[in-house]
Amino acid sequence: MASENNGSTAVETPRKVALVTGITGQDGSYLTELLLSKGYEVHGLIRRSSNFNTQRINHIYIDPHNANKALMKLHYADLSDASSLRRWLDVIKPDEVYNLAAQSHVAVSFEIPDYTADVVATGALRLLEAVRSHTVDSGRTVKYYQAGSSEMFGATPPPQSETTPFHPRSPYAASKVAAHWYTVNYREAYGLFACNGILFNHESPRRGENFVTRKITRALGRIKVGLQRKLFLGNLQASRDWGFAGDYVEAMWLMLQQEKADDYVVATEESHTVEEFLERYFRPAEVDNLKGDASKAKEVLGWKPKVGFEKLVKMMVDEDLEIAKREKLLVDAGHMDAQQQP
């Protein structure tokens, strides 16, 4: 805690408290690191599972019994369970809420559309209502961030800005559009400090392996060390605006530090084809070209990306090459199956 000493008594400044859904995901882990570096106490909501899924935040986890150092705490809750959301808001009393949780895989959303809509769209509504009712009953001000997606623009021609019409092309994208407008509605109807961050594709070495960029870099590493021979390619001409997730979470935080709640596109303003990333798989309804216009975020938030496309790709390839080398050692020693691809 920060303190001031004027020669008499020290005055401690209370830590800000943040509540993060989706804390075990790529964005959640980078955001938690950022918030901890700024002196926050961070509480993450995680779903109950028989399998641990905390590998992205294990490096910053401290046993809660070490109360003076454990500034990140995890709690069981679910966006499908409104009562758990309200309960933790009342217990934690956060200053800021970041809703990053989602079924975020576009292709998978075609296979489980009902679940995707329940978690991504209605889940956001449940959390917004929990925040609203908590603020009414407690008299506290809570700032809310909703994670949007460039997939909401879908078939709309680039460049896409905050005023570009949405044209979602998947159940995931349609659900994100609903969550976006729920957030706008709660801001306008109830005066809630609620922001939408419309984030274009952002990647990192922590990206899930079922996303195309990570599939490519994992395959490159495995091919180089001899664990894989081929990588099947799909639509190489699809174009995306790719940035570094570590940069984008700073934009999330900056949105909640403004005097007025608003919505922002976060993007590099550069577009690259999937051919530059070597692989692509078709979806039932494909999105051809996404390129963001982040001029508002640059002007109002003072935000701009630090990691460019080439540096991002190198970062991911280098990390996955090291993973492939460790995997090769285990395969050669007979401790694991190569599970070699065609």
Coordinates of C-alpha atoms in Angstrom, one line a residue:
M1 CA 0.0 0.0 0.0
A2 CA 1.1 3.5 -0.7
S3 CA 1.7 5.7 2.3
E4 CA 2.6 9.3 3.1
N5 CA 4.6 10.4 6.1
N6 CA 4.7 14.1 7.1
G7 CA 6.8 13.5 10.1
S8 CA 3.8 12.5 12.3
T9 CA 1.3 9.8 11.2
A10 CA 1.5 7.7 8.0
V11 CA -1.6 7.8 5.8
E12 CA -2.2 4.6 3.9
T13 CA -4.0 4.6 0.6
P14 CA -6.2 1.6 0.2
R15 CA -5.4 -0.7 -2.7
K16 CA -7.8 -0.7 -5.6
V17 CA -9.7 -4.0 -5.9
A18 CA -10.4 -5.6 -9.3
L19 CA -12.6 -8.6 -10.1
V20 CA -11.7 -10.4 -13.3
T21 CA -13.8 -13.1 -15.0
G22 CA -11.8 -15.3 -17.4
I23 CA -8.7 -14.8 -15.4
T24 CA -7.2 -18.1 -16.5
G25 CA -7.3 -17.1 -20.2
Q26 CA -4.7 -15.3 -22.2
D27 CA -6.1 -11.8 -21.6
G28 CA -6.9 -12.6 -18.0
S29 CA -3.3 -13.5 -17.2
Y30 CA -1.8 -10.5 -18.8
L31 CA -4.4 -8.2 -17.3
T32 CA -3.7 -9.7 -13.8
E33 CA 0.0 -9.1 -14.2
L34 CA -0.7 -5.5 -15.2
L35 CA -3.0 -4.8 -12.3
L36 CA -0.7 -6.4 -9.8
S37 CA 2.1 -4.2 -11.1
K38 CA -0.1 -1.2 -10.4
G39 CA -0.7 -2.2 -6.8
Y40 CA -4.2 -3.7 -7.2
E41 CA -5.7 -6.6 -5.3
V42 CA -7.0 -8.9 -7.9
H43 CA -9.8 -11.5 -7.5
G44 CA -10.5 -14.0 -10.3
L45 CA -13.6 -16.0 -10.9
I46 CA -13.0 -19.5 -12.2
R47 CA -15.3 -22.4 -13.2
R48 CA -15.3 -25.6 -11.2
S49 CA -13.5 -28.3 -13.2
S50 CA -11.9 -31.7 -12.5
N51 CA -8.9 -30.5 -14.5
F52 CA -6.8 -27.6 -13.4
N53 CA -6.7 -24.8 -16.0
T54 CA -4.6 -22.3 -14.2
Q55 CA -1.3 -22.7 -16.0
R56 CA -1.3 -19.2 -17.4
I57 CA -1.4 -17.7 -13.9
N58 CA 0.6 -20.2 -11.9
H59 CA 3.7 -18.1 -12.1
I60 CA 1.9 -15.3 -10.1
Y61 CA 0.0 -17.4 -7.8
I62 CA 0.8 -17.2 -4.1
D63 CA -0.8 -19.3 -1.4
P64 CA -3.7 -17.2 0.2
H65 CA -2.4 -18.2 3.6
N66 CA 0.5 -15.8 2.9
A67 CA -2.0 -12.9 3.3
N68 CA 0.6 -10.1 3.0
K69 CA 1.8 -11.3 -0.4
A70 CA -1.2 -13.1 -1.9
L71 CA -2.7 -10.2 -3.8
M72 CA -4.4 -12.5 -6.4
K73 CA -7.2 -14.6 -5.1
L74 CA -9.4 -17.2 -7.0
H75 CA -13.0 -18.0 -6.4
Y76 CA -15.5 -20.4 -7.9
A77 CA -18.3 -18.9 -9.9
D78 CA -19.9 -19.1 -13.3
L79 CA -21.4 -16.6 -15.7
S80 CA -24.4 -19.0 -16.0
D81 CA -25.0 -18.7 -12.2
A82 CA -26.3 -15.2 -11.4
S83 CA -26.4 -15.9 -7.6
S84 CA -22.6 -16.6 -7.5
L85 CA -21.8 -13.4 -9.4
R86 CA -23.8 -11.2 -7.0
R87 CA -22.5 -13.0 -3.9
W88 CA -18.8 -12.4 -4.9
L89 CA -19.5 -8.8 -5.7
D90 CA -20.9 -8.3 -2.3
V91 CA -18.0 -10.1 -0.6
I92 CA -15.1 -8.7 -2.7
K93 CA -16.5 -5.2 -3.2
P94 CA -14.4 -4.4 -6.3
D95 CA -13.7 -1.0 -7.7
E96 CA -13.4 -2.4 -11.2
V97 CA -14.9 -5.4 -12.9
Y98 CA -13.4 -6.9 -16.1
N99 CA -15.6 -9.3 -17.9
L100 CA -13.2 -11.4 -20.1
A101 CA -14.9 -14.8 -19.7
A102 CA -16.4 -16.4 -22.8
Q103 CA -16.6 -19.4 -25.1
S104 CA -14.3 -17.5 -27.4
H105 CA -13.6 -20.0 -30.2
V106 CA -15.5 -18.9 -33.3
A107 CA -15.6 -22.3 -35.1
V108 CA -16.7 -24.1 -31.9
S109 CA -19.6 -21.6 -31.5
F110 CA -21.2 -23.2 -34.6
E111 CA -21.1 -26.5 -32.8
I112 CA -22.4 -25.3 -29.4
P113 CA -24.4 -22.2 -30.2
D114 CA -26.8 -22.4 -27.2
Y115 CA -24.0 -22.6 -24.7
T116 CA -22.0 -19.9 -26.5
A117 CA -25.0 -17.5 -26.3
D118 CA -25.7 -18.4 -22.7
V119 CA -22.2 -17.6 -21.5
V120 CA -21.2 -14.8 -23.9
A121 CA -24.4 -12.9 -24.2
T122 CA -26.7 -13.7 -21.3
G123 CA -23.6 -14.2 -19.0
A124 CA -22.6 -10.6 -19.6
L125 CA -26.2 -9.5 -18.8
R126 CA -26.2 -11.5 -15.6
L127 CA -22.9 -9.8 -14.6
L128 CA -24.1 -6.3 -15.5
E129 CA -27.3 -6.8 -13.5
A130 CA -25.2 -8.1 -10.5
V131 CA -23.0 -5.0 -10.7
R132 CA -26.1 -2.7 -11.0
S133 CA -27.9 -4.2 -8.1
H134 CA -24.7 -4.3 -6.0
T135 CA -24.1 -0.6 -6.6
V136 CA -27.8 0.3 -5.7
D137 CA -27.7 -1.7 -2.4
S138 CA -24.2 -0.7 -1.4
G139 CA -24.1 2.9 -2.7
R140 CA -20.6 2.1 -4.2
T141 CA -19.4 3.0 -7.6
V142 CA -18.1 0.1 -9.6
K143 CA -16.6 0.5 -13.1
Y144 CA -17.3 -2.3 -15.6
Y145 CA -15.4 -3.4 -18.7
Q146 CA -16.9 -5.7 -21.3
A147 CA -14.6 -7.5 -23.7
G148 CA -15.9 -7.1 -27.2
S149 CA -14.5 -8.6 -30.4
S150 CA -13.7 -7.5 -34.0
E151 CA -15.7 -10.6 -35.0
M152 CA -18.8 -8.4 -34.3
F153 CA -18.1 -6.5 -37.5
G154 CA -17.9 -9.7 -39.5
A155 CA -18.9 -9.0 -43.1
T156 CA -18.6 -5.2 -42.8
P157 CA -15.8 -3.8 -45.0
P158 CA -12.7 -2.4 -43.3
P159 CA -11.4 -0.3 -41.7
Q160 CA -13.8 -0.8 -38.8
S161 CA -14.2 1.9 -36.1
E162 CA -16.6 2.5 -33.2
T163 CA -19.3 3.8 -35.6
T164 CA -19.0 0.9 -38.1
P165 CA -22.3 -1.2 -38.2
F166 CA -22.0 -4.7 -36.8
H167 CA -22.6 -7.7 -39.1
P168 CA -21.8 -10.8 -37.1
R169 CA -21.1 -14.0 -39.0
S170 CA -21.1 -16.6 -36.2
P171 CA -23.0 -17.5 -33.0
Y172 CA -20.0 -16.2 -31.1
A173 CA -20.0 -12.9 -32.9
A174 CA -23.7 -12.4 -32.5
S175 CA -23.5 -13.1 -28.8
K176 CA -20.7 -10.6 -28.5
V177 CA -22.9 -8.0 -30.2
A178 CA -25.7 -8.7 -27.7
A179 CA -23.2 -8.3 -24.8
H180 CA -22.0 -5.0 -26.3
W181 CA -25.5 -3.5 -26.5
Y182 CA -26.4 -4.8 -23.0
T183 CA -23.4 -2.8 -21.8
V184 CA -24.5 0.3 -23.7
N185 CA -28.0 -0.1 -22.3
Y186 CA -26.9 -0.4 -18.7
R187 CA -24.7 2.7 -19.2
E188 CA -27.6 4.7 -20.6
A189 CA -30.5 3.4 -18.6
Y190 CA -28.8 3.2 -15.2
G191 CA -25.8 5.5 -15.4
L192 CA -23.4 2.6 -14.8
F193 CA -19.8 3.3 -15.7
A194 CA -19.6 0.6 -18.3
C195 CA -17.2 0.4 -21.2
N196 CA -16.9 -1.8 -24.3
G197 CA -13.5 -2.6 -25.6
I198 CA -13.8 -3.8 -29.2
L199 CA -10.5 -5.7 -29.5
F200 CA -9.2 -6.9 -32.8
N201 CA -7.2 -10.2 -32.9
H202 CA -4.5 -10.2 -30.2
E203 CA -2.1 -13.1 -29.8
S204 CA 0.8 -14.2 -27.6
P205 CA 2.7 -17.4 -26.5
R206 CA -0.2 -17.9 -24.1
R207 CA -2.8 -18.2 -26.9
G208 CA -4.9 -21.4 -26.8
E209 CA -3.5 -24.1 -29.2
N210 CA -6.9 -24.4 -31.0
F211 CA -6.5 -20.8 -32.4
V212 CA -5.0 -20.5 -35.8
T213 CA -1.9 -18.4 -34.9
R214 CA -0.9 -20.8 -32.1
K215 CA -1.6 -23.8 -34.3
I216 CA 0.9 -22.4 -36.8
T217 CA 3.7 -21.6 -34.3
R218 CA 3.3 -24.9 -32.5
A219 CA 3.5 -26.7 -35.8
L220 CA 6.6 -24.8 -36.9
G221 CA 8.4 -25.8 -33.7
R222 CA 7.4 -29.5 -33.9
I223 CA 8.3 -29.6 -37.6
K224 CA 11.7 -28.1 -36.9
V225 CA 12.6 -30.7 -34.3
G226 CA 11.1 -33.7 -36.3
L227 CA 7.9 -34.4 -34.3
Q228 CA 5.6 -33.3 -37.2
R229 CA 5.9 -33.4 -41.0
K230 CA 3.1 -31.5 -42.5
L231 CA 0.8 -28.6 -41.7
F232 CA -2.5 -28.5 -43.6
L233 CA -3.5 -25.1 -45.0
G234 CA -6.9 -23.5 -45.6
N235 CA -8.0 -20.0 -46.7
L236 CA -4.7 -18.2 -46.9
Q237 CA -6.1 -14.9 -48.1
A238 CA -8.2 -14.1 -45.1
S239 CA -6.9 -10.9 -43.5
R240 CA -6.6 -10.0 -39.8
D241 CA -5.4 -7.1 -37.7
W242 CA -3.1 -9.0 -35.2
G243 CA -1.6 -7.4 -32.1
F244 CA 0.0 -8.5 -28.8
A245 CA -2.4 -9.3 -26.0
G246 CA 0.0 -7.8 -23.4
D247 CA -0.5 -4.4 -25.1
Y248 CA -4.2 -4.7 -25.4
V249 CA -4.9 -5.3 -21.7
E250 CA -3.4 -1.9 -21.0
A251 CA -6.1 -0.4 -23.2
M252 CA -8.7 -2.2 -21.1
W253 CA -7.3 -0.7 -17.9
L254 CA -7.1 2.8 -19.4
M255 CA -10.8 2.8 -20.4
L256 CA -11.7 2.4 -16.7
Q257 CA -9.4 5.3 -15.7
Q258 CA -11.3 7.9 -17.7
E259 CA -13.8 10.3 -16.3
K260 CA -16.5 9.2 -18.7
A261 CA -17.4 5.7 -19.8
D262 CA -17.2 5.0 -23.5
D263 CA -16.5 2.4 -26.2
Y264 CA -13.2 2.0 -28.0
V265 CA -11.8 0.0 -30.9
V266 CA -8.3 -1.4 -30.0
A267 CA -6.2 -2.4 -33.0
T268 CA -2.8 -2.1 -34.6
E269 CA -4.4 -0.6 -37.8
E270 CA -2.3 -3.0 -39.8
S271 CA -3.8 -6.0 -41.7
H272 CA -2.0 -9.2 -42.6
T273 CA -3.2 -12.3 -44.5
V274 CA -3.3 -15.7 -42.9
E275 CA -0.8 -16.7 -45.6
E276 CA 1.8 -14.7 -43.6
F277 CA 0.9 -16.9 -40.6
L278 CA 1.0 -20.0 -42.9
E279 CA -2.3 -21.7 -42.0
R280 CA -6.1 -21.2 -42.1
Y281 CA -9.2 -23.3 -41.6
F282 CA -12.6 -22.5 -43.3
R283 CA -15.7 -21.8 -41.2
P284 CA -19.4 -22.1 -42.3
A285 CA -19.5 -18.3 -42.7
E286 CA -16.0 -16.9 -43.2
V287 CA -14.9 -13.4 -42.3
D288 CA -12.7 -12.1 -45.1
N289 CA -11.0 -8.9 -43.8
L290 CA -10.7 -7.3 -40.4
K291 CA -8.7 -4.1 -39.9
G292 CA -9.3 -1.8 -37.0
D293 CA -9.4 2.0 -36.8
A294 CA -8.1 2.7 -33.3
S295 CA -7.7 6.5 -33.7
K296 CA -10.2 7.1 -30.8
A297 CA -8.2 4.9 -28.4
K298 CA -5.0 6.7 -29.4
E299 CA -6.5 10.2 -29.0
V300 CA -8.5 9.7 -25.9
L301 CA -6.7 7.0 -24.0
G302 CA -3.2 7.8 -25.2
W303 CA -2.8 4.2 -26.1
K304 CA -0.8 2.6 -29.0
P305 CA 0.6 -0.9 -29.5
K306 CA 4.2 -1.5 -28.6
V307 CA 4.7 -4.9 -30.2
G308 CA 4.4 -5.1 -34.0
F309 CA 3.4 -8.0 -36.2
E310 CA 6.9 -9.3 -36.9
K311 CA 7.9 -9.1 -33.3
L312 CA 4.7 -10.8 -32.2
V313 CA 5.3 -13.7 -34.6
K314 CA 8.9 -14.1 -33.6
M315 CA 7.9 -14.1 -29.9
M316 CA 5.4 -16.9 -30.5
V317 CA 7.7 -19.0 -32.7
D318 CA 10.6 -18.7 -30.3
E319 CA 8.5 -19.8 -27.4
D320 CA 6.9 -22.7 -29.2
L321 CA 10.3 -23.9 -30.5
E322 CA 11.5 -24.2 -27.0
I323 CA 8.3 -26.1 -26.1
A324 CA 8.9 -28.4 -29.0
K325 CA 12.5 -29.0 -28.0
R326 CA 11.4 -30.1 -24.5
E327 CA 8.7 -32.3 -26.0
K328 CA 11.4 -33.9 -28.2
L329 CA 13.5 -34.7 -25.2
L330 CA 10.6 -36.5 -23.5
V331 CA 9.7 -38.4 -26.7
D332 CA 13.3 -39.5 -27.2
A333 CA 13.5 -40.7 -23.6
G334 CA 10.3 -42.7 -24.0
H335 CA 8.3 -40.7 -21.5
M336 CA 5.6 -39.5 -24.0
D337 CA 4.1 -40.4 -27.4
A338 CA 5.1 -38.1 -30.2
Q339 CA 1.5 -38.0 -31.4
Q340 CA 3.0 -37.2 -34.8
Q341 CA 0.7 -35.4 -37.3
P342 CA 0.6 -36.5 -41.0

